[in-house]
Short mmCIF file of C-alpha atoms in Angstrom, two decimals:
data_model
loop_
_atom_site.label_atom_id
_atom_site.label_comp_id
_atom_site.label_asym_id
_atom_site.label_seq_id
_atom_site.Cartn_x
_atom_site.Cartn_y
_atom_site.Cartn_z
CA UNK L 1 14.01 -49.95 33.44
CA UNK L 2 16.83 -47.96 34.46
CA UNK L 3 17.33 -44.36 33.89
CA UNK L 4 20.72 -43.42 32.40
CA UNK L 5 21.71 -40.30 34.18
CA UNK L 6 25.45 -39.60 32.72
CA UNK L 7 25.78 -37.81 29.27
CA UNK L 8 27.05 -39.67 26.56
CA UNK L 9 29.92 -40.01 24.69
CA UNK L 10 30.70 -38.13 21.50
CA UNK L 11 30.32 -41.51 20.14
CA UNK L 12 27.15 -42.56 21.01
CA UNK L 13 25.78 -38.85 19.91
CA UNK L 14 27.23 -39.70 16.44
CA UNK L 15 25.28 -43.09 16.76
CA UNK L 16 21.93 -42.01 17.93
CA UNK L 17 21.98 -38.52 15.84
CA UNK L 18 19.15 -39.97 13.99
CA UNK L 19 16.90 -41.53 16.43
CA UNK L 20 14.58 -38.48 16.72
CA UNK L 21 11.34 -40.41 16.63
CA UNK L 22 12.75 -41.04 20.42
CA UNK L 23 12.06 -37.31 21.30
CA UNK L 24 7.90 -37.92 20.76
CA UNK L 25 7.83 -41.55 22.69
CA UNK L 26 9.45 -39.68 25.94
CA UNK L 27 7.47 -36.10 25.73
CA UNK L 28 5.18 -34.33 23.17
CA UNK L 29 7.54 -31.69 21.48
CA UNK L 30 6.33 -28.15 20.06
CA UNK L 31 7.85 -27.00 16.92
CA UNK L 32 7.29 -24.28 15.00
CA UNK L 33 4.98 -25.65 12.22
CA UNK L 34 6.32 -25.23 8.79
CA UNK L 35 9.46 -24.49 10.31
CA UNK L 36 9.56 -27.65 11.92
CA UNK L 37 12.30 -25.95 14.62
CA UNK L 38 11.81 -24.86 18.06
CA UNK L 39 13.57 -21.63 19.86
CA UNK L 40 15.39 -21.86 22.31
CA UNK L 41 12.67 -21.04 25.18
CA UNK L 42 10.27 -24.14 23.55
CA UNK L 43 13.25 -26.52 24.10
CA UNK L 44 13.91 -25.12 27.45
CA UNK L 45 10.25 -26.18 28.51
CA UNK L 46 10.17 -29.26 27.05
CA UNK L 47 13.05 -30.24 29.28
CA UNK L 48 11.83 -28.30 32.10
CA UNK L 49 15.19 -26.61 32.57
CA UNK L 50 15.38 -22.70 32.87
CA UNK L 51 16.56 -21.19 29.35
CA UNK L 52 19.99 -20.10 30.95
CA UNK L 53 20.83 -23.87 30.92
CA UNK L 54 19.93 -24.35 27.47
CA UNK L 55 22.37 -20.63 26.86
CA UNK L 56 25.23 -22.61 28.92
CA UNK L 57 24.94 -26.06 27.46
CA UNK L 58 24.90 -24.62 23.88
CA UNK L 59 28.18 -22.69 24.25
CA UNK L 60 29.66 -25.50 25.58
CA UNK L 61 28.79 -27.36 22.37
CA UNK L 62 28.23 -24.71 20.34
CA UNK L 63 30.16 -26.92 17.10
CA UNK L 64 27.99 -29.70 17.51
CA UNK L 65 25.00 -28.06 17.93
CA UNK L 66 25.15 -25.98 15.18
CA UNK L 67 26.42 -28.97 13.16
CA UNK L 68 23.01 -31.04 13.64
CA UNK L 69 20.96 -28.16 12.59
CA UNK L 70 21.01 -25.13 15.47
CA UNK L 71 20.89 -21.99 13.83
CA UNK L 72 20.07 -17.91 13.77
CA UNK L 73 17.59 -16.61 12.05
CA UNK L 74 16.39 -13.36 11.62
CA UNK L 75 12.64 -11.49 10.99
CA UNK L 76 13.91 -11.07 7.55
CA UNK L 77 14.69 -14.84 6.58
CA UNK L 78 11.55 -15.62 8.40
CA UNK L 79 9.29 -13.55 6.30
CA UNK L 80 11.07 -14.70 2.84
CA UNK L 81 10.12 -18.17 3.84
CA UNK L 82 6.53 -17.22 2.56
CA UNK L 83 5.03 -19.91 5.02
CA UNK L 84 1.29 -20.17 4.95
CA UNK L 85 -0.98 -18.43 7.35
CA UNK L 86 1.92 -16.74 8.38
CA UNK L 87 1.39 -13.16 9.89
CA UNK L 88 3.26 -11.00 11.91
CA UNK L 89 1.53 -10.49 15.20
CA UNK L 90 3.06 -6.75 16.66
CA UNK L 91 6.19 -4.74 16.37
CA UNK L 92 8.53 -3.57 19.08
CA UNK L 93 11.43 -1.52 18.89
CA UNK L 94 13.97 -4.82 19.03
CA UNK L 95 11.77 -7.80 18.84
CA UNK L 96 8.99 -9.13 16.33
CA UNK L 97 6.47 -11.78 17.54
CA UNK L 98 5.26 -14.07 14.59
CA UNK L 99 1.99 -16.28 14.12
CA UNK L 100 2.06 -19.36 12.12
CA UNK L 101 -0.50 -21.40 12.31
CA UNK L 102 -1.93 -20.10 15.65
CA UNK L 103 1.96 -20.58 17.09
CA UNK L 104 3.05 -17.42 18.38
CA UNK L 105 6.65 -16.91 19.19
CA UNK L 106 9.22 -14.39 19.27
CA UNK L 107 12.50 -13.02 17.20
CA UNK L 108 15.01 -10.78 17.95
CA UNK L 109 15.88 -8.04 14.90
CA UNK L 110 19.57 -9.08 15.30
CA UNK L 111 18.32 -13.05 15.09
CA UNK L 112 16.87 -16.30 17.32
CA UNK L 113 18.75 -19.31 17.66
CA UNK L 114 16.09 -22.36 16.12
CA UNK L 115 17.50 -25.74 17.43
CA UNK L 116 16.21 -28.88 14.39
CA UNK L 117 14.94 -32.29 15.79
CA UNK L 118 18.51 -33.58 15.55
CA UNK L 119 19.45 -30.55 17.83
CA UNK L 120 17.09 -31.38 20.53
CA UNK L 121 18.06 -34.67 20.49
CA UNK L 122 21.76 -34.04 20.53
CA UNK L 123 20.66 -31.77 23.73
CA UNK L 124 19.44 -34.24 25.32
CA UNK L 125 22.70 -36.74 25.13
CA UNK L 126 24.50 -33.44 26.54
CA UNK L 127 22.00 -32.48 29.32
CA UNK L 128 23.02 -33.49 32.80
CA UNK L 129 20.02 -31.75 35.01
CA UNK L 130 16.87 -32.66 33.26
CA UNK L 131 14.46 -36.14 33.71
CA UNK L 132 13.27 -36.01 30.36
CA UNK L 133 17.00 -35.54 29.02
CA UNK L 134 17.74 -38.65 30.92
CA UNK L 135 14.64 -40.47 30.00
CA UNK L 136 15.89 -40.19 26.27
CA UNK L 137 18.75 -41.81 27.03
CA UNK L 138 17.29 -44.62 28.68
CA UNK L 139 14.89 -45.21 25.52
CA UNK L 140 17.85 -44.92 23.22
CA UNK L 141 20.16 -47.32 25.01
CA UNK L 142 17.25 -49.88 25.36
CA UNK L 143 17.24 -50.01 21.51
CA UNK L 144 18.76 -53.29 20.21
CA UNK L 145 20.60 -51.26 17.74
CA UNK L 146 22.13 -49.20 20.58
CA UNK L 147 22.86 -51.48 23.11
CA UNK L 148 25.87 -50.03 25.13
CA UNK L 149 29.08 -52.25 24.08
CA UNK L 150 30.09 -53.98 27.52
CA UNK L 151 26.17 -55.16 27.65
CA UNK L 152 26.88 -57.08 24.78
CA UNK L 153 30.25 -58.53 25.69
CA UNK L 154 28.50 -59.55 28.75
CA UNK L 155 26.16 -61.43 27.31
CA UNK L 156 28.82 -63.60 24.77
CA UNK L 157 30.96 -64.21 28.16
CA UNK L 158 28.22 -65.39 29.77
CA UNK L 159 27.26 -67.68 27.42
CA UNK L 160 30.73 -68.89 26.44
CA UNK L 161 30.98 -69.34 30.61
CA UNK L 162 28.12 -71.64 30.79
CA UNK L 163 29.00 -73.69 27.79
CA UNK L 164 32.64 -74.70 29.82
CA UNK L 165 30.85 -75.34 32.70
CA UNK L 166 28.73 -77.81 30.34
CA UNK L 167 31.52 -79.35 29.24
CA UNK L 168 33.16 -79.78 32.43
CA UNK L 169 30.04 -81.22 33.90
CA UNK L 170 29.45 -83.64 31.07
CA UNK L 171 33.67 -84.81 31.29
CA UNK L 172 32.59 -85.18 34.72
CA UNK L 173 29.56 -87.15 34.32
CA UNK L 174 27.68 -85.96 37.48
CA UNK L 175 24.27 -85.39 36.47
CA UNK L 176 23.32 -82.80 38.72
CA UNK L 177 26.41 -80.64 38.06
CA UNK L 178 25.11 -81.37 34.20
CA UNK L 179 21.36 -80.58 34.86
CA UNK L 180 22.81 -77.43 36.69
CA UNK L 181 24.70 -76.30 33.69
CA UNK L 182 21.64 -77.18 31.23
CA UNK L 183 19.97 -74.72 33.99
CA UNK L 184 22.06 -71.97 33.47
CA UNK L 185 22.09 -72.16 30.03
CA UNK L 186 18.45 -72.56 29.44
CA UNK L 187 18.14 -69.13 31.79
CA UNK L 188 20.51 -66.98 29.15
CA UNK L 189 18.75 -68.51 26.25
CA UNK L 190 15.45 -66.95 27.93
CA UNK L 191 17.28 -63.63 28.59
CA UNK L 192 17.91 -63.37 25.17
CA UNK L 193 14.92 -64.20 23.54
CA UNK L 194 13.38 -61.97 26.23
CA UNK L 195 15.34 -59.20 24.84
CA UNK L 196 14.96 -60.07 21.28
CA UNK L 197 11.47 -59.89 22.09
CA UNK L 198 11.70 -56.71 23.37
CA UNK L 199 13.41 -55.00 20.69
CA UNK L 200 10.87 -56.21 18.04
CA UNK L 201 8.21 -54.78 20.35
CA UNK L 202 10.03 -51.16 20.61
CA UNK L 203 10.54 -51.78 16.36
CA UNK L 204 7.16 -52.10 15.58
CA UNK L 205 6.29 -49.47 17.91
CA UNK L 206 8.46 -47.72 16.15
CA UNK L 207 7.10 -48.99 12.63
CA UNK L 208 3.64 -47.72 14.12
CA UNK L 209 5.01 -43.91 14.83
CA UNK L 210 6.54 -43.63 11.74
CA UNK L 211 3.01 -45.26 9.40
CA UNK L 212 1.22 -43.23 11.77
CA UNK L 213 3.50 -40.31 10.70
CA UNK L 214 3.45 -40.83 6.68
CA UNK L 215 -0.43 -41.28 7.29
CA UNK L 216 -0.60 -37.27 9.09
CA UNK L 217 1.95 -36.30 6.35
CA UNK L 218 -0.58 -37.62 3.61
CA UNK L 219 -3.83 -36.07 5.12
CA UNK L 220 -1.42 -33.15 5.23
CA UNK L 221 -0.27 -32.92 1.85
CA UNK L 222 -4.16 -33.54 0.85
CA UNK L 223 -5.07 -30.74 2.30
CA UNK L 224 -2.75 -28.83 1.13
CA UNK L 225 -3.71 -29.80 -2.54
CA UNK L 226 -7.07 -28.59 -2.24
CA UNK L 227 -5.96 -25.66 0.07
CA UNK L 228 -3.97 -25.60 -3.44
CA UNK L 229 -6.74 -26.15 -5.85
CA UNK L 230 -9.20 -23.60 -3.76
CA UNK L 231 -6.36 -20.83 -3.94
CA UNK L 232 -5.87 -21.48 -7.92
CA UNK L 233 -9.36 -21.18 -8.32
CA UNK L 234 -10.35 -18.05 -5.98
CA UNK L 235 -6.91 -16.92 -8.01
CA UNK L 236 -9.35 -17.44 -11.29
CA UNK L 237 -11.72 -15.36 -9.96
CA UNK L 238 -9.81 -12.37 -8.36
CA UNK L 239 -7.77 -12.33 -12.32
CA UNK L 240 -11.69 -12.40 -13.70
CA UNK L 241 -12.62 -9.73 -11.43
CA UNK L 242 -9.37 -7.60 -12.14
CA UNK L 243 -9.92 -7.25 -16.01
CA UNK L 244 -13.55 -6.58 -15.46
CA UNK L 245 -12.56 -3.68 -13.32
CA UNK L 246 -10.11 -2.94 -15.41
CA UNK L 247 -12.62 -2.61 -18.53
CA UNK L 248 -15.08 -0.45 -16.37
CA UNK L 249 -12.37 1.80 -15.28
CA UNK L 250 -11.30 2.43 -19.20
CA UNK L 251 -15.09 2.89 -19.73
CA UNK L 252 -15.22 5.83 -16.94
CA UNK L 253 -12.26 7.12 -18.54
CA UNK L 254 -13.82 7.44 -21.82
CA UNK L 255 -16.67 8.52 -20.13
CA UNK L 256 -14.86 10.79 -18.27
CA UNK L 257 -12.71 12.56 -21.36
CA UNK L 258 -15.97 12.67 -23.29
CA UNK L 259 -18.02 14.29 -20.39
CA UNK L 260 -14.64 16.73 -20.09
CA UNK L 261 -14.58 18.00 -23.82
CA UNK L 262 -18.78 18.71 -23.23
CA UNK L 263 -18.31 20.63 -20.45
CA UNK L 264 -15.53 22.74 -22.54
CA UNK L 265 -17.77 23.29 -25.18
CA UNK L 266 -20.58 24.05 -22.73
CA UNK L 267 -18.32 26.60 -21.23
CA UNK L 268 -17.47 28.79 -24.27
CA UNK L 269 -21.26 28.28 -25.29
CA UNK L 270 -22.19 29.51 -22.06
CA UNK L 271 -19.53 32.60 -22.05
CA UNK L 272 -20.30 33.57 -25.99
CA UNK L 273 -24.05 33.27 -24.67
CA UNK L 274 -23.38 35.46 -21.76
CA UNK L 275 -21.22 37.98 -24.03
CA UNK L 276 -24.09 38.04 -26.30
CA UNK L 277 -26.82 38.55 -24.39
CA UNK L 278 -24.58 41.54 -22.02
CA UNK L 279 -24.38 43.32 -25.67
CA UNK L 280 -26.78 45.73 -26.37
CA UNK L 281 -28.14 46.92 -29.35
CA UNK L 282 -27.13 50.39 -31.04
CA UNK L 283 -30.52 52.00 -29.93
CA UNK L 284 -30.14 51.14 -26.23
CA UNK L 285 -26.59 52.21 -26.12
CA UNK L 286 -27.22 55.62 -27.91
CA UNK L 287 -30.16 56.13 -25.56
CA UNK L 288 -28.43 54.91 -22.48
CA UNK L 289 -24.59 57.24 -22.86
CA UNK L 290 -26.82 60.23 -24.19
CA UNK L 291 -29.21 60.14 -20.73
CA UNK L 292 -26.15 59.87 -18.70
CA UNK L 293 -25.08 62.95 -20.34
CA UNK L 294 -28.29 64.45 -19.64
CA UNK L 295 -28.03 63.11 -15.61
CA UNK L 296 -24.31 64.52 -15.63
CA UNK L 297 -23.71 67.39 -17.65
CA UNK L 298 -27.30 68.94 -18.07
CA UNK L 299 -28.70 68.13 -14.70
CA UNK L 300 -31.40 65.69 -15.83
CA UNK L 301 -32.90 67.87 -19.10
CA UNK L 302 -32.33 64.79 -21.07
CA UNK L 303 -34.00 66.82 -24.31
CA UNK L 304 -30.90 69.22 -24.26
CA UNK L 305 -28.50 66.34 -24.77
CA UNK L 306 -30.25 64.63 -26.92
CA UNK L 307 -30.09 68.11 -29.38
CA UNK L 308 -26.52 68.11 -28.80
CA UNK L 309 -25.98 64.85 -29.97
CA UNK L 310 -28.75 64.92 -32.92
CA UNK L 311 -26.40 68.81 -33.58
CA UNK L 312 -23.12 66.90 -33.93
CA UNK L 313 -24.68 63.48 -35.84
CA UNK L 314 -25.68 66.20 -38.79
CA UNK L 315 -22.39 68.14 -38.41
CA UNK L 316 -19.90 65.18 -38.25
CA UNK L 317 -21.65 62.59 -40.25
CA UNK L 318 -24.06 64.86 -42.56
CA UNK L 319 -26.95 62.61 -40.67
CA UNK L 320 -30.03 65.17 -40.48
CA UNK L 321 -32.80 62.98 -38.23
CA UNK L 322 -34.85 66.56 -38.84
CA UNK L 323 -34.67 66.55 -42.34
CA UNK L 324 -36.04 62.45 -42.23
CA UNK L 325 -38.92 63.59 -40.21
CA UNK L 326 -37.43 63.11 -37.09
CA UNK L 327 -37.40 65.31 -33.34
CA UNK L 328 -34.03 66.25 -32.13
CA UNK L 329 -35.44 66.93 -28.49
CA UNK L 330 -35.81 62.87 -27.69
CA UNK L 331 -34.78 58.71 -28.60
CA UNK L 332 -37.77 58.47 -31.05
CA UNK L 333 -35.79 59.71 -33.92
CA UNK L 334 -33.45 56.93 -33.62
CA UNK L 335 -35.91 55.22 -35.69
CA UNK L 336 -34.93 57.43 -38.13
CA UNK L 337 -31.16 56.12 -38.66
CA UNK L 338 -30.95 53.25 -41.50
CA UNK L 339 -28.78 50.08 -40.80
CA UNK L 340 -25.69 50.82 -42.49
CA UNK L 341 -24.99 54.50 -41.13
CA UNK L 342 -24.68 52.78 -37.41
CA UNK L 343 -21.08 52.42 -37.28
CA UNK L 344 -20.68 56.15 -38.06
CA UNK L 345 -23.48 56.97 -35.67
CA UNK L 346 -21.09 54.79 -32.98
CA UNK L 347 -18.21 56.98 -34.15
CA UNK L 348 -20.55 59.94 -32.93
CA UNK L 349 -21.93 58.79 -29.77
CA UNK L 350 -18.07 58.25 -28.87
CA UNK L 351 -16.84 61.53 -29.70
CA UNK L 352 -19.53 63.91 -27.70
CA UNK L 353 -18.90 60.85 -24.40
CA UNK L 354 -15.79 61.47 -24.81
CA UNK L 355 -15.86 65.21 -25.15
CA UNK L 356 -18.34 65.18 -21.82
CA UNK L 357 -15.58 62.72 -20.25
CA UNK L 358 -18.35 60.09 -19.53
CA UNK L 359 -17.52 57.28 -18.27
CA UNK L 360 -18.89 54.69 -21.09
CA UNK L 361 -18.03 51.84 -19.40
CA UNK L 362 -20.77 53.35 -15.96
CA UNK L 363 -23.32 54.23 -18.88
CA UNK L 364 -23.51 50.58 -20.73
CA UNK L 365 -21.09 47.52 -19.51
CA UNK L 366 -17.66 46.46 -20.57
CA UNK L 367 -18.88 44.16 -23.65
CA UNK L 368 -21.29 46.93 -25.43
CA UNK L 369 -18.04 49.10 -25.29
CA UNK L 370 -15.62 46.25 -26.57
CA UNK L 371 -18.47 46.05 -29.65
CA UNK L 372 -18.84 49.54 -30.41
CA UNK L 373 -15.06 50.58 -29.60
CA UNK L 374 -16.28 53.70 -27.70
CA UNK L 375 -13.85 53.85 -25.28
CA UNK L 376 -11.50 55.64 -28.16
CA UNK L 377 -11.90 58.24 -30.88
CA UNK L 378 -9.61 59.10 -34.33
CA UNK L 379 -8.55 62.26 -34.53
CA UNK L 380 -5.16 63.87 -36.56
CA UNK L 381 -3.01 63.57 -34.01
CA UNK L 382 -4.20 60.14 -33.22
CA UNK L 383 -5.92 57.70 -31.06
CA UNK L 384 -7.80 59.11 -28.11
CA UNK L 385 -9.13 57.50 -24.87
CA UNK L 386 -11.92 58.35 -23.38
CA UNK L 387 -11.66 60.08 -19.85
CA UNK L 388 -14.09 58.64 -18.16
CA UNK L 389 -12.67 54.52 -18.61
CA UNK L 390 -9.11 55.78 -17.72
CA UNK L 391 -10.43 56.38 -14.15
CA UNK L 392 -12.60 52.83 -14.11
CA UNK L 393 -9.56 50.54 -16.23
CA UNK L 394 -6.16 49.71 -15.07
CA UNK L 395 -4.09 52.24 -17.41
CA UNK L 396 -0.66 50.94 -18.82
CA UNK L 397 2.53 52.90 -18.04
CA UNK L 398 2.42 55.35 -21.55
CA UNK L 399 -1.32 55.64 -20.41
CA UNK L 400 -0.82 56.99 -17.24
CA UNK L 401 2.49 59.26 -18.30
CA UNK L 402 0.47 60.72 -21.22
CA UNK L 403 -1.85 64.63 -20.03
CA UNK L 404 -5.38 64.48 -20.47
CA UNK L 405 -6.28 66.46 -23.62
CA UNK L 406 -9.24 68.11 -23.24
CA UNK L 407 -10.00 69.41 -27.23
CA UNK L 408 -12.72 70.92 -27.97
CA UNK L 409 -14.67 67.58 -30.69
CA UNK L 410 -16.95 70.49 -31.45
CA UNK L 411 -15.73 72.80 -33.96
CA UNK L 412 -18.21 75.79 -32.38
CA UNK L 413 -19.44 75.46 -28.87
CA UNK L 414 -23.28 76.15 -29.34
CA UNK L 415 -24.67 77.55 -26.11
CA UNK L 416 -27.49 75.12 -25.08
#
């Protein structure tokens, strides 16, 4: 068979545009799957040209090309393609290399040219320097359909040849001039059904590709339904999953806001718990500022504050422990004070600290004085604070620009 090595005409490209079932009989061809196109590098090996022939023939031809399918595409249009087992192999700073299918190839960010079936094929009518170019060609021009023009003329003036020579030799009668031209014309009868033969050979080869073909397409498209159905139902199960965590996580939120409002309440239980059990009672406060006084003032003779105290309980209050029974030398006549007279008792206790500048807050604890309010006394010309806190609280600005009155709480000073 001979191999056609000159390109063909723009005619004959129109002509065999869609003979790409050609392509596969001459050379396997790798495509992109899904994409079903092939860059320009995959149609540069399966010519076995370098790419920069592929470069030069296309902008040559760039209008025919690029009418039979050859076109850029970019990462992006790839991507929105949304082709199965499609992933997106690494990054560079111009390039991105893709992976469908186990195919890897490459695209530009700015775009690849992708060349279609009927692009190959219209490559190879245009390709001068490539054996497999030429070898399509060949196969195309042996079709019956695409038998070159002057072929078949050849043929018809053949034929109509022999049948004058018939006719001569018959007029002539000379048998072996007619047994010559029975001869000849058996031969071309041969020749033809020889190539009739032929092209119903390459047609149901052809018939055989293409079954063979709609057979791979329907195994494909079966797999793909139950590639379908499996995806639907592992869908099922990932929606199932979803609202089940969804539940849960409302649950923990619940849980969560409940567990939140506990742990308030815990809290201020907790702190009043803490405040109430920091509070003393009357008794242990009165014992605890009058023994500082003793420690401070008196030098540890605990008895002489303690008369002090008892002194200015009967003289401010008209409380008389003595008269009840009572010693007014120790904490035992406490005992002696009823329920209600506490809060003037308080009133007391506050006065002489204050009068000894004690610091109340040193002697008891922040909440016993917040109770009992002895931090402050009433007197005519008002509220007064007791020295001792100003030095252990941070004072406010009137606080701190108001003198320290030292006034004598005590109308006579008894010598003790």
């Amino acid at each position: 068979m001979k191999r056609i090595e000159e390109v063909m005409t723009k005619e004959q490209r129109q002509q065999f545009a869609n003979r790409i079932e050609v392509l596969e009989k001459v050379k396997a061809i790798m495509l992109v799957p899904q994409l079903c196109m092939a860059t320009t590098e995959q149609v540069a090996e399966y010519f076995g040209v370098p790419v920069e022939t592929i470069y030069t023939n296309f902008r040559r031809n760039q209008k025919e090309l690029e009418a039979n399918g050859c076109e850029v595409l970019s990462p992006k249009q790839i991507e929105a393609q949304n082709f199965q087992n499609e992933s997106s192999v690494q990054d560079t700073k111009n390039t991105k290399i893709f992976c469908i299918d186990n195919c890897v190839f490459q695209v530009n960010n700015r775009g690849t040219r992708f060349y279609t079936p009927r692009a190959i094929l219209c490559m190879a009518m245009l390709l001068r320097d490539s054996d497999v170019a030429a070898e399509i060609r060949t196969q195309l021009l042996n079709l019956v359909e695409a038998a070159p023009a002057e072929i078949k003329v050849a043929n018809i003036q053949a034929q109509e040849a022999a049948m004058v020579d018939f006719a001569k030799a018959l007029m002539g009668g000379d048998p072996t001039n007619i047994a010559q031209s029975v001869s000849v014309m058996m031969k071309l009868k041969d020749h033809t059904i020889a190539q009739q033969a032929e092209s119903i050979k390459l047609l149901n080869g052809e018939k055989m590709a293409l079954e063979n073909k709609a057979a791979s397409l329907t195994n494909e498209n079966s797999t793909l339904t139950k590639q379908k159905a499996t995806l639907s139902r592992e869908n099922g199960k990932l929606s199932e999953t979803n609202n089940n965590l969804t539940q849960k996580n409302t649950q923990l939120q619940a849980t969560n806001t409940k567990l939140t409002t506990e742990n308030k309440a815990l809290a201020a239980s907790n702190k009043m718990m803490a405040e109430a059990q920091l509070t003393w009672d009357p008794r242990r406060t009165t014992n605890a500022i009058i023994r500082k006084i003793g420690s401070s003032v008196f030098g540890g003779k605990f008895s002489r504050a303690w008369l002090e105290f008892y002194r200015q309980l009967q003289y401010q209050q008209g409380i008389s422990v003595a008269g009840r029974g009572g010693k007014k030398s120790d904490s035992s006549s406490l005992e002696m004070i009823r329920d209600d007279e506490w809060s003037k008792v308080m009133k007391v206790l506050a006065s002489v600290a204050y009068y000894y500048s004690i610091d109340v807050v040193a002697a008891t604890n922040e909440f016993v004085v917040a109770a009992y309010q002895l931090d402050r006394i009433e007197t005519p010309e008002g509220t007064k604070y007791n020295e001792g806190i100003c030095r252990t609280r941070k004072m406010t600005p009137d606080e701190m620009r108001r003198p320290v009155v030292k006034q004598s709480l005590i109308p006579a000073r008894v010598a003790l």
